mmCIF file of C-alpha atoms in Angstrom:
data_model
loop_
_atom_site.group_PDB
_atom_site.id
_atom_site.type_symbol
_atom_site.label_atom_id
_atom_site.label_comp_id
_atom_site.label_asym_id
_atom_site.label_seq_id
_atom_site.Cartn_x
_atom_site.Cartn_y
_atom_site.Cartn_z
ATOM 1 C CA MET A 678 -17.563 -70.287 36.583
ATOM 2 C CA ALA A 679 -19.524 -68.648 39.401
ATOM 3 C CA ARG A 680 -17.747 -70.852 41.912
ATOM 4 C CA GLN A 681 -14.340 -69.527 40.790
ATOM 5 C CA HIS A 682 -15.356 -65.957 41.641
ATOM 6 C CA ALA A 683 -17.325 -66.655 44.805
ATOM 7 C CA PRO A 684 -16.391 -64.745 47.975
ATOM 8 C CA GLY A 685 -13.955 -66.692 50.133
ATOM 9 C CA SER A 686 -12.466 -68.506 47.163
ATOM 10 C CA GLY A 687 -8.924 -67.739 48.387
ATOM 11 C CA ALA A 688 -7.981 -64.928 46.017
ATOM 12 C CA SER A 689 -8.704 -61.268 46.432
ATOM 13 C CA ALA A 690 -7.090 -58.012 45.397
ATOM 14 C CA GLY A 691 -7.877 -54.377 45.868
ATOM 15 C CA SER A 692 -8.165 -51.746 43.182
ATOM 16 C CA GLY A 693 -5.372 -52.193 40.663
ATOM 17 C CA GLY A 694 -4.378 -55.518 42.154
ATOM 18 C CA PHE A 695 -3.879 -58.970 40.697
ATOM 19 C CA ALA A 696 -5.271 -62.008 42.470
ATOM 20 C CA VAL A 697 -5.313 -65.585 41.271
ATOM 21 C CA SER A 698 -6.664 -68.724 42.780
ATOM 22 C CA GLY A 699 -4.859 -71.263 40.652
ATOM 23 C CA ASP A 700 -2.009 -71.355 38.174
ATOM 24 C CA VAL A 701 -0.847 -68.386 36.117
ATOM 25 C CA THR A 702 1.712 -68.613 33.338
ATOM 26 C CA MET A 703 3.171 -65.462 31.843
ATOM 27 C CA LYS A 704 5.928 -65.348 29.288
ATOM 28 C CA ALA A 705 7.597 -62.458 27.515
ATOM 29 C CA THR A 706 9.391 -63.114 24.249
ATOM 30 C CA ASN A 707 11.174 -61.100 21.592
ATOM 31 C CA GLY A 708 11.772 -58.034 23.745
ATOM 32 C CA SER A 709 8.200 -57.814 24.976
ATOM 33 C CA VAL A 710 6.965 -57.204 28.517
ATOM 34 C CA VAL A 711 4.638 -59.299 30.625
ATOM 35 C CA ALA A 712 3.221 -58.300 33.993
ATOM 36 C CA GLY A 713 0.301 -59.074 36.205
ATOM 37 C CA VAL A 714 0.000 -55.436 37.238
ATOM 38 C CA VAL A 715 1.898 -52.372 36.070
ATOM 39 C CA ASN A 716 1.736 -49.388 38.382
ATOM 40 C CA GLY A 717 3.715 -46.907 36.338
ATOM 41 C CA GLY A 718 5.336 -46.738 32.937
ATOM 42 C CA VAL A 719 6.941 -49.525 31.005
ATOM 43 C CA ARG A 720 9.673 -48.753 28.515
ATOM 44 C CA VAL A 721 11.157 -51.221 26.104
ATOM 45 C CA ASP A 722 14.182 -49.908 24.272
ATOM 46 C CA PRO A 723 14.624 -51.120 20.712
ATOM 47 C CA PRO A 724 17.294 -53.805 20.286
ATOM 48 C CA LYS A 725 20.786 -52.691 19.389
ATOM 49 C CA PRO A 726 21.776 -53.367 15.795
ATOM 50 C CA GLY A 727 23.753 -56.524 15.185
ATOM 51 C CA PRO A 728 27.000 -56.792 13.261
ATOM 52 C CA VAL A 729 27.057 -55.782 9.608
ATOM 53 C CA GLN A 730 26.381 -58.716 7.315
ATOM 54 C CA ASP A 731 27.613 -58.792 3.722
#
C-alpha cells in the first residue's frame, strides 16, 4: 500500500482535488449523484409523480 501513495507515483492533486493512479468506477443510480469532487452545492430534485394507477 505504501508504494501506491509514494511520491512520483503519477497521481497528485491539490487541496480539494481528486487524483487517481489506476482505474476508478463511479455510478449513480436511482436519482443519486456521484462525483469525484464537488466544489459547490448539489441539488437532486425529487422525481415527478407517475401516472395515476387504479
